[in-house]
PDB file of C-alpha atoms in Angstrom:
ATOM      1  CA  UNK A  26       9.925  25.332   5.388  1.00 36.00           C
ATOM      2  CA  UNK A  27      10.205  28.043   8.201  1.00 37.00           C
ATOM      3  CA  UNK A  28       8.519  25.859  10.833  1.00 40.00           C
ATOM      4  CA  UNK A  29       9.643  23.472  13.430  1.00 42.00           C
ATOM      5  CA  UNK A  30       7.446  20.869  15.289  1.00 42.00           C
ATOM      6  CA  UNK A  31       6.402  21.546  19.101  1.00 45.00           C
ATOM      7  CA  UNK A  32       6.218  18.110  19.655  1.00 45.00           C
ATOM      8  CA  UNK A  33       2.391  18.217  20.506  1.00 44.00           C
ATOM      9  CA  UNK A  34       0.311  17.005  17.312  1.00 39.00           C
ATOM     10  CA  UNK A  35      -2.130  19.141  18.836  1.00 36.00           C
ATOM     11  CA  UNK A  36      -0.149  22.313  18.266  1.00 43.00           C
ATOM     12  CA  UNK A  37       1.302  20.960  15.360  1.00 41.00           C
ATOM     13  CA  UNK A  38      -2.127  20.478  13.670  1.00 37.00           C
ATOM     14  CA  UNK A  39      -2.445  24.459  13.708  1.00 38.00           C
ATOM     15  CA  UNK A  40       0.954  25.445  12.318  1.00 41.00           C
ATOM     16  CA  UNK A  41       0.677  26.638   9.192  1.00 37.00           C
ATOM     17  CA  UNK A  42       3.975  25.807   8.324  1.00 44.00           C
ATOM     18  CA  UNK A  43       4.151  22.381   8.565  1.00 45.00           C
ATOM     19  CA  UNK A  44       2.631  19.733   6.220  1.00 52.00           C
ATOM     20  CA  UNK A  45      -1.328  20.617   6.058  1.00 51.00           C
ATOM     21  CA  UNK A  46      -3.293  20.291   3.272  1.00 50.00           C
ATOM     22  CA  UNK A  47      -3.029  23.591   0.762  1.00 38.00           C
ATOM     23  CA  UNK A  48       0.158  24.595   3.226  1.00 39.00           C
ATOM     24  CA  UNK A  49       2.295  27.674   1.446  1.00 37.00           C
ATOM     25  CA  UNK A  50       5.606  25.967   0.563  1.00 36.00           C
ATOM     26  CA  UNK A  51       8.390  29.355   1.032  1.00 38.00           C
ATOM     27  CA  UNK A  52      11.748  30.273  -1.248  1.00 37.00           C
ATOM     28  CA  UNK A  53      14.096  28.046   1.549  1.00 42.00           C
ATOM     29  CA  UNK A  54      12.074  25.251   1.277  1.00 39.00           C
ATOM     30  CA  UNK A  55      14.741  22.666  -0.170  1.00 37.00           C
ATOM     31  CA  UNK A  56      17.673  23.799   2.523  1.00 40.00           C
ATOM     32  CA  UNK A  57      20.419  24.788   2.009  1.00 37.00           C
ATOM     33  CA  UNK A  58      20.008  25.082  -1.821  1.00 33.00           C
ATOM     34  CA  UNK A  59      17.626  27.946  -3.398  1.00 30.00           C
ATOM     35  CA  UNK A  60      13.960  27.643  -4.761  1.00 31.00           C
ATOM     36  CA  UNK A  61      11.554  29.702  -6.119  1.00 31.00           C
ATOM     37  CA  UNK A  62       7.696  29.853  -4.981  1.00 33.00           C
ATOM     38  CA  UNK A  63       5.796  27.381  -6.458  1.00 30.00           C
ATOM     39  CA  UNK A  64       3.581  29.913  -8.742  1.00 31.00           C
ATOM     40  CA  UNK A  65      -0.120  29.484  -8.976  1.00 31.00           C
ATOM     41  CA  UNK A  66      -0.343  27.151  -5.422  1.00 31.00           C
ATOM     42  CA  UNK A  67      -0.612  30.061  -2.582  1.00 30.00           C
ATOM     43  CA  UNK A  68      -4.289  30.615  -1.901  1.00 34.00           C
ATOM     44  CA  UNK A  69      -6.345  28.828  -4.720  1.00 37.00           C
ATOM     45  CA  UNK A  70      -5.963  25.011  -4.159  1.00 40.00           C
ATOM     46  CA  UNK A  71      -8.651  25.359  -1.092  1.00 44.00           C
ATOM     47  CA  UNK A  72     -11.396  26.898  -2.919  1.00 44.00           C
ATOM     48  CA  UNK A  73     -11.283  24.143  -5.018  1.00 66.00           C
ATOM     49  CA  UNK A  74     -13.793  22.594  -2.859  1.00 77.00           C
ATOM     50  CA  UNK A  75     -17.118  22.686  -2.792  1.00 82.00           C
ATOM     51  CA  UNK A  76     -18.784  24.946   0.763  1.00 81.00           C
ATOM     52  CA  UNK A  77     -20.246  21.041   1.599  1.00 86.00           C
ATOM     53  CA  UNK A  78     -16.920  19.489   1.569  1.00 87.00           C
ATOM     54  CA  UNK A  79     -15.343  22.430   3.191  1.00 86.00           C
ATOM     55  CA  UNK A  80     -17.533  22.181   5.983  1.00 88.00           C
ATOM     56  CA  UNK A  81     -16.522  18.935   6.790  1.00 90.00           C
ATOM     57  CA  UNK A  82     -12.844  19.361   6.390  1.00 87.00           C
ATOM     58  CA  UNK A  83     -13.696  22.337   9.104  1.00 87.00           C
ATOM     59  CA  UNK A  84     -15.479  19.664  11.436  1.00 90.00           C
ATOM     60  CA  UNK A  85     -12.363  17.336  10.662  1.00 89.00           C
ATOM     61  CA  UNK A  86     -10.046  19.868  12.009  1.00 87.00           C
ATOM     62  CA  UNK A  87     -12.493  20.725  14.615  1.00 87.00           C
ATOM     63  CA  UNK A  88     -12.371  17.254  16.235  1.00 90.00           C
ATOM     64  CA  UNK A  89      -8.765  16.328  15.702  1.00 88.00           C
ATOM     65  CA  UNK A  90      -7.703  19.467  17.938  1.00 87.00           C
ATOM     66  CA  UNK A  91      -9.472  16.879  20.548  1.00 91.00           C
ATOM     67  CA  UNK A  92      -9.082  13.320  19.147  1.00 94.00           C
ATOM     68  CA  UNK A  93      -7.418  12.499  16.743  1.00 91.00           C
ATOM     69  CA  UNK A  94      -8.808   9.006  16.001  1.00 93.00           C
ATOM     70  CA  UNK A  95     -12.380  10.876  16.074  1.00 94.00           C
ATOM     71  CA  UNK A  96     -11.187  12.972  13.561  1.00 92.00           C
ATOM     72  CA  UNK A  97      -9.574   9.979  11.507  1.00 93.00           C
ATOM     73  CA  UNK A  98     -12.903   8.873  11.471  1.00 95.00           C
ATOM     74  CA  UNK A  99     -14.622  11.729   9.972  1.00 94.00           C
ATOM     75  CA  UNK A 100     -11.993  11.616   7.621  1.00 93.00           C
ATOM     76  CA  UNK A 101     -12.458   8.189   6.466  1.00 95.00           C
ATOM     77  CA  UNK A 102     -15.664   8.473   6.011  1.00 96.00           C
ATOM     78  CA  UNK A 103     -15.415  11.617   4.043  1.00 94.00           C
ATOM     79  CA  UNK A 104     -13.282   9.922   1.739  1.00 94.00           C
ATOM     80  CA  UNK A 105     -16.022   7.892   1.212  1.00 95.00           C
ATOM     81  CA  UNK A 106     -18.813   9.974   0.519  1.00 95.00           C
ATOM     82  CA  UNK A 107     -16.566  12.178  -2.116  1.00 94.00           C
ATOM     83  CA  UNK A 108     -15.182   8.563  -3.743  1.00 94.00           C
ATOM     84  CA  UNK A 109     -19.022   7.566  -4.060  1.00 96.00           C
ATOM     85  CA  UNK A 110     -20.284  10.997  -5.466  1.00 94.00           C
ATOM     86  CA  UNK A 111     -16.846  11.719  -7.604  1.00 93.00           C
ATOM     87  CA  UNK A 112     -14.595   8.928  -8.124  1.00 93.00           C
ATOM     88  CA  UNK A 113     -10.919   8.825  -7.236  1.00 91.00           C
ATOM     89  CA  UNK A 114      -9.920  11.023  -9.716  1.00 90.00           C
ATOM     90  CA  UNK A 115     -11.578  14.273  -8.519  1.00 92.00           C
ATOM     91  CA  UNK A 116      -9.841  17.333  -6.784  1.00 90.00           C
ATOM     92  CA  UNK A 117     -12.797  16.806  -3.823  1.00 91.00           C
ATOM     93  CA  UNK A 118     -11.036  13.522  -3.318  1.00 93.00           C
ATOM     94  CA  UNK A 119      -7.661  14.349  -3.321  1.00 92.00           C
ATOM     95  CA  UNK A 120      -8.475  17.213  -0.968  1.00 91.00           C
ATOM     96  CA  UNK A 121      -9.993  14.513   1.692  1.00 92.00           C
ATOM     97  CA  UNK A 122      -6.935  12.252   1.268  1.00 93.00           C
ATOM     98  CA  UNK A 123      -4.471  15.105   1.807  1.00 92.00           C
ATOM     99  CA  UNK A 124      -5.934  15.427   5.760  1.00 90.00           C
ATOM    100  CA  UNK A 125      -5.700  11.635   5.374  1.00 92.00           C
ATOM    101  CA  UNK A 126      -2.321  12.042   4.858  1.00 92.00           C
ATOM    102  CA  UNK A 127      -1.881  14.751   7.874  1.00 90.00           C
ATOM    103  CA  UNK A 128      -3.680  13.110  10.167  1.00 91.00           C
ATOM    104  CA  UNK A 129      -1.988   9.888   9.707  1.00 92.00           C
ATOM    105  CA  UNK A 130       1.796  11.494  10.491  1.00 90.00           C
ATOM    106  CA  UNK A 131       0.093  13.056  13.681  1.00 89.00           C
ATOM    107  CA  UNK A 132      -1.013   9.732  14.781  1.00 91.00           C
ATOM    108  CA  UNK A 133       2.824   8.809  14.480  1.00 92.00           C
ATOM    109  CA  UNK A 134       1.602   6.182  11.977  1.00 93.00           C
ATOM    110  CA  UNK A 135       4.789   7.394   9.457  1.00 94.00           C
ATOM    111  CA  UNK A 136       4.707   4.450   7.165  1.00 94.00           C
ATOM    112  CA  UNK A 137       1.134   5.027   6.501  1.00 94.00           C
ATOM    113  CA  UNK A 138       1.456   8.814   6.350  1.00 93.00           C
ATOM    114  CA  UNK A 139       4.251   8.242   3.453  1.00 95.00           C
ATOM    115  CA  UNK A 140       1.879   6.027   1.662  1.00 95.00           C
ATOM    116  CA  UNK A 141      -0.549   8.247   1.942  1.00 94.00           C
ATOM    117  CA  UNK A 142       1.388  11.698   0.842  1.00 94.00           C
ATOM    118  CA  UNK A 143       2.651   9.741  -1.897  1.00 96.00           C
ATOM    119  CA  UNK A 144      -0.904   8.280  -3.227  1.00 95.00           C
ATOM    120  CA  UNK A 145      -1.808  11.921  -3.209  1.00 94.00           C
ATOM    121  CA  UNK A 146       1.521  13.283  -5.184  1.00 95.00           C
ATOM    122  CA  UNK A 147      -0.051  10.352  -8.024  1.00 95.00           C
ATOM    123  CA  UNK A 148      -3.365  11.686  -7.744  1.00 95.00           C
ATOM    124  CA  UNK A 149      -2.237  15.069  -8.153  1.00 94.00           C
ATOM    125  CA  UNK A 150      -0.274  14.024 -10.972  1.00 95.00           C
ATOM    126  CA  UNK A 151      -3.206  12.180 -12.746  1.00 94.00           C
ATOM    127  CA  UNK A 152      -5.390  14.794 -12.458  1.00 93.00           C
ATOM    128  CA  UNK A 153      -2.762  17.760 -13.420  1.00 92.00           C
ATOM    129  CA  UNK A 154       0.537  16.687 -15.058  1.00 93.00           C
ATOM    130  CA  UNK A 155       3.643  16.024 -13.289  1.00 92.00           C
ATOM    131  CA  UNK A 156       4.767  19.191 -13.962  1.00 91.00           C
ATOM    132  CA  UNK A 157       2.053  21.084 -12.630  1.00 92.00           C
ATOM    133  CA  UNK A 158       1.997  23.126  -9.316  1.00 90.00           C
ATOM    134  CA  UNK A 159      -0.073  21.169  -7.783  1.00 90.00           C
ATOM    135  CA  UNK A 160       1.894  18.373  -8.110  1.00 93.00           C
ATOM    136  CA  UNK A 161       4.757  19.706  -7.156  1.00 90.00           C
ATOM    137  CA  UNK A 162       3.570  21.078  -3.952  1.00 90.00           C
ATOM    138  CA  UNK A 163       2.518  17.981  -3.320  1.00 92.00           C
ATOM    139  CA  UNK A 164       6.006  16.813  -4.030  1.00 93.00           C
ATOM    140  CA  UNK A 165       7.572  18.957  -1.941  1.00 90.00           C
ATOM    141  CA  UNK A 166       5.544  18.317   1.165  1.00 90.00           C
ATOM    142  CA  UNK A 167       5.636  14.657   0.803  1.00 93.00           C
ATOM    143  CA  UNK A 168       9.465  15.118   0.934  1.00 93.00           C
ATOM    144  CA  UNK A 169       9.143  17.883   3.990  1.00 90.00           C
ATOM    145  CA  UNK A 170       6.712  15.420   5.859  1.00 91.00           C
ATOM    146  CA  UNK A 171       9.441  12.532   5.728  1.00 94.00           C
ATOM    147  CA  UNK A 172      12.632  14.864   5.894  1.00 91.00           C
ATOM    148  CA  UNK A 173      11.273  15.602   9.369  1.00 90.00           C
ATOM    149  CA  UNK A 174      10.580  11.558  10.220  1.00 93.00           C
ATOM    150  CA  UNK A 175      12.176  10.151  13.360  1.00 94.00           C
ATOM    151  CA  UNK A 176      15.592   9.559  11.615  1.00 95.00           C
ATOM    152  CA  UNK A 177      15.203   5.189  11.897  1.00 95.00           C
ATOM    153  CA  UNK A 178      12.122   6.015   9.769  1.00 95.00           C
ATOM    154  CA  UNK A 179      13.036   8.253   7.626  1.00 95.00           C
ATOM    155  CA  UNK A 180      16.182   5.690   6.201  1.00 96.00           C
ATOM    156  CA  UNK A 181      13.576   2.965   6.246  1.00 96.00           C
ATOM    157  CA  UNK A 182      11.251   4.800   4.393  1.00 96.00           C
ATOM    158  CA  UNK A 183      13.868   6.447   1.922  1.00 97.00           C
ATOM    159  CA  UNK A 184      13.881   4.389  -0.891  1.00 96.00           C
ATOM    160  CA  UNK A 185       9.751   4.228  -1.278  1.00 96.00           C
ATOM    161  CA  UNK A 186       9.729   7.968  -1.782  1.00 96.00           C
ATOM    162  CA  UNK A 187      12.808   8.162  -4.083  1.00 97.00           C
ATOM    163  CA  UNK A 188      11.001   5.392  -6.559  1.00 96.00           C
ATOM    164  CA  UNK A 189       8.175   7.317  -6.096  1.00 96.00           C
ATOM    165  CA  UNK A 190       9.360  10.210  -7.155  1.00 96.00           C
ATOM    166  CA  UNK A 191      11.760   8.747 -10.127  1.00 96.00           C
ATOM    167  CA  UNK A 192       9.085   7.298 -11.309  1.00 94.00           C
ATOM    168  CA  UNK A 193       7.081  10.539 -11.508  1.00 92.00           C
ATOM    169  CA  UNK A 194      10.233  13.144 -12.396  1.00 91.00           C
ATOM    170  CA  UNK A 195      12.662  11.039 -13.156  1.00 93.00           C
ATOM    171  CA  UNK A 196      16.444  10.113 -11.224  1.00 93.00           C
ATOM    172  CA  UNK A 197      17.598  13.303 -11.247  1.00 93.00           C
ATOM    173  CA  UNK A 198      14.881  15.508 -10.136  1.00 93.00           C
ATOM    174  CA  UNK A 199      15.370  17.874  -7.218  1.00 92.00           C
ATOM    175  CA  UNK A 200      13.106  15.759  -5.513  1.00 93.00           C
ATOM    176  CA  UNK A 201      14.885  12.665  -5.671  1.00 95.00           C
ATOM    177  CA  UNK A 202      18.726  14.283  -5.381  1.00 94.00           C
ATOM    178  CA  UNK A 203      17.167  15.766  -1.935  1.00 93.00           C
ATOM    179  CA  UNK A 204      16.470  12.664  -0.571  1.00 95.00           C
ATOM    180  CA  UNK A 205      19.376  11.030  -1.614  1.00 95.00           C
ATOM    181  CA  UNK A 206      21.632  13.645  -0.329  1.00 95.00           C
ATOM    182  CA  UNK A 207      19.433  13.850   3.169  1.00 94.00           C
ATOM    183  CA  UNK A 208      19.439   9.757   3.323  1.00 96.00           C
ATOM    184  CA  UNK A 209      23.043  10.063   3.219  1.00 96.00           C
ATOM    185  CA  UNK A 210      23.446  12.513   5.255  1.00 95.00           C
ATOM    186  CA  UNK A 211      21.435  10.492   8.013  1.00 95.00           C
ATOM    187  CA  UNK A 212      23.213   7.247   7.507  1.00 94.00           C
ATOM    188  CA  UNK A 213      26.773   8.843   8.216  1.00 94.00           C
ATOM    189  CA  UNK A 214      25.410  10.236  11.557  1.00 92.00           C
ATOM    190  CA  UNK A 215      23.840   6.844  12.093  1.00 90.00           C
ATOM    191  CA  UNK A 216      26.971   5.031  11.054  1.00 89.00           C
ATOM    192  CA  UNK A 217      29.288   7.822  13.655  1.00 88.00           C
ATOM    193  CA  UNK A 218      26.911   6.896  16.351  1.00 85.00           C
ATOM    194  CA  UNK A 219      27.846   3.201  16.136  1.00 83.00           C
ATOM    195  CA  UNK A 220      31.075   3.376  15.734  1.00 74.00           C
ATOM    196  CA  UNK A 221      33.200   1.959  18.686  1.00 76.00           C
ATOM    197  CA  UNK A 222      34.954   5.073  21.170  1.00 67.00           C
ATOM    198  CA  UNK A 223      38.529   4.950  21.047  1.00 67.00           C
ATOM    199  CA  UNK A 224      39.945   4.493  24.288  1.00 69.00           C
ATOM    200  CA  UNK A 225      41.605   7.353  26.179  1.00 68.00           C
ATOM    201  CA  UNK A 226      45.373   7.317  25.689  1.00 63.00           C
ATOM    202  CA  UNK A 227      47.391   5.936  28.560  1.00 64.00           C
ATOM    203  CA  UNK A 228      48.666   8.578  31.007  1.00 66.00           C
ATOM    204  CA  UNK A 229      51.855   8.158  32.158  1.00 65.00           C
ATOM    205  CA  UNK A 230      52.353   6.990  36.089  1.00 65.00           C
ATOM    206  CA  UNK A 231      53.234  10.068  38.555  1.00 63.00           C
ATOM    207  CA  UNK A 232      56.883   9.705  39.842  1.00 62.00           C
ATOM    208  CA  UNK A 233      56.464   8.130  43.078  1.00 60.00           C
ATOM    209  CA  UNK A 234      59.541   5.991  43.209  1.00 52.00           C
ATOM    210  CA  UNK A 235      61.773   9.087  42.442  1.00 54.00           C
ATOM    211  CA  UNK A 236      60.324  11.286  44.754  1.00 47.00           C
ATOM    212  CA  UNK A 237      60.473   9.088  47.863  1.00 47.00           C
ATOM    213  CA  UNK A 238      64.115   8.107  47.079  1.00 51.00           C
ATOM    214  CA  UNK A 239      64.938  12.518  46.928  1.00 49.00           C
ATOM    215  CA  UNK A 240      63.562  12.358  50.386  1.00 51.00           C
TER     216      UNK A 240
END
């Protein structure tokens, strides 16, 4: 992904580039190897809702660029009112629980917000087939939403996505080689960080004695 973080969920929120629902996932996306587009995702997952639910989503937004518990609660009970009228299984659903998902990583609640993008990357998967581009978008920004975790979370929180995802593409998906290769990655810097600093190397004395003996 192209985008980086402000640090202000409030900013964040609006940045296309980051992890929102129906976000456009580009060619660089799994740095630093190649990817294509995923085909078939740019522009048609949204109007999968109904103008209802889309109107709330919009008053979801709406309040979060305010407060972000009020808009947690919209959410919530959004989820419920599709759930009720649909079932789980239903793209109206999914849809709700991807700002779920969004809105729980802006709260800083990480453990929750990998729960969440991952409960959506199943639902996707239910509903589509693994394979399909849905579900890997979904995928993809489940592993772009914890690839940019506070690095402490981000090793805790490793191994949940990689069984996730094994279990949905198998060991040696992209997915799961990413994460392995990123957790790795993080626990050498980790590892470097603790290690002890080697004391500075003894410098030898100045030649006092000889000097005030040539005087």
């Amino acid at each position: 992904m192209t985008g980086t973080s402000t640090g202000n969920p409030m900013d964040d929120l609006h940045d296309q580039s980051l992890f929102r629902p129906w976000g456009v996932v580009d060619p660089a996306f799994w740095a630093p190897a190649e990817a294509a587009e995923v085909p078939g995702v740019v522009g048609g997952a949204a109007a999968a809702v109904s103008g209802g639910i889309a109107e709330q989503l919009a008053a979801v937004q709406a309040a979060a660029s305010a407060d972000l518990v009020r808009a947690g609660v919209l959410a919530e009970e959004l989820d419920a009112q599709t759930t009720a009228a649909h079932g789980e299984r239903h793209i109206e659903t999914v849809r709700v629980r991807e700002v779920r998902a969004y809105l729980a990583l802006l709260t800083g609640h990480h453990e929750t917000a990998v729960a969440w993008y991952l409960h959506v990357v199943r639902l996707h998967s239910g509903l589509h087939g693994a394979e399909h581009a849905e579900t890997v978008l979904a995928v993809r920004r489940a592993y772009s939403m914890w690839k940019a975790l506070p690095d402490t979370d981000a090793m805790r929180l490793a191994d949940t996505l990689m069984r996730a995802f094994t279990e949905l593409q198998g060991a040696g998906s992209e997915a799961v080689v990413r994460t392995r290769e990123r957790l790795q990655q993080l626990r050498r810097t980790h590892d470097a960080q603790l290690a002890p600093t080697p004391p500075d190397s003894p410098q030898p004395a100045p030649p006092t004695a000889n000097v005030a003996r040539s005087m």
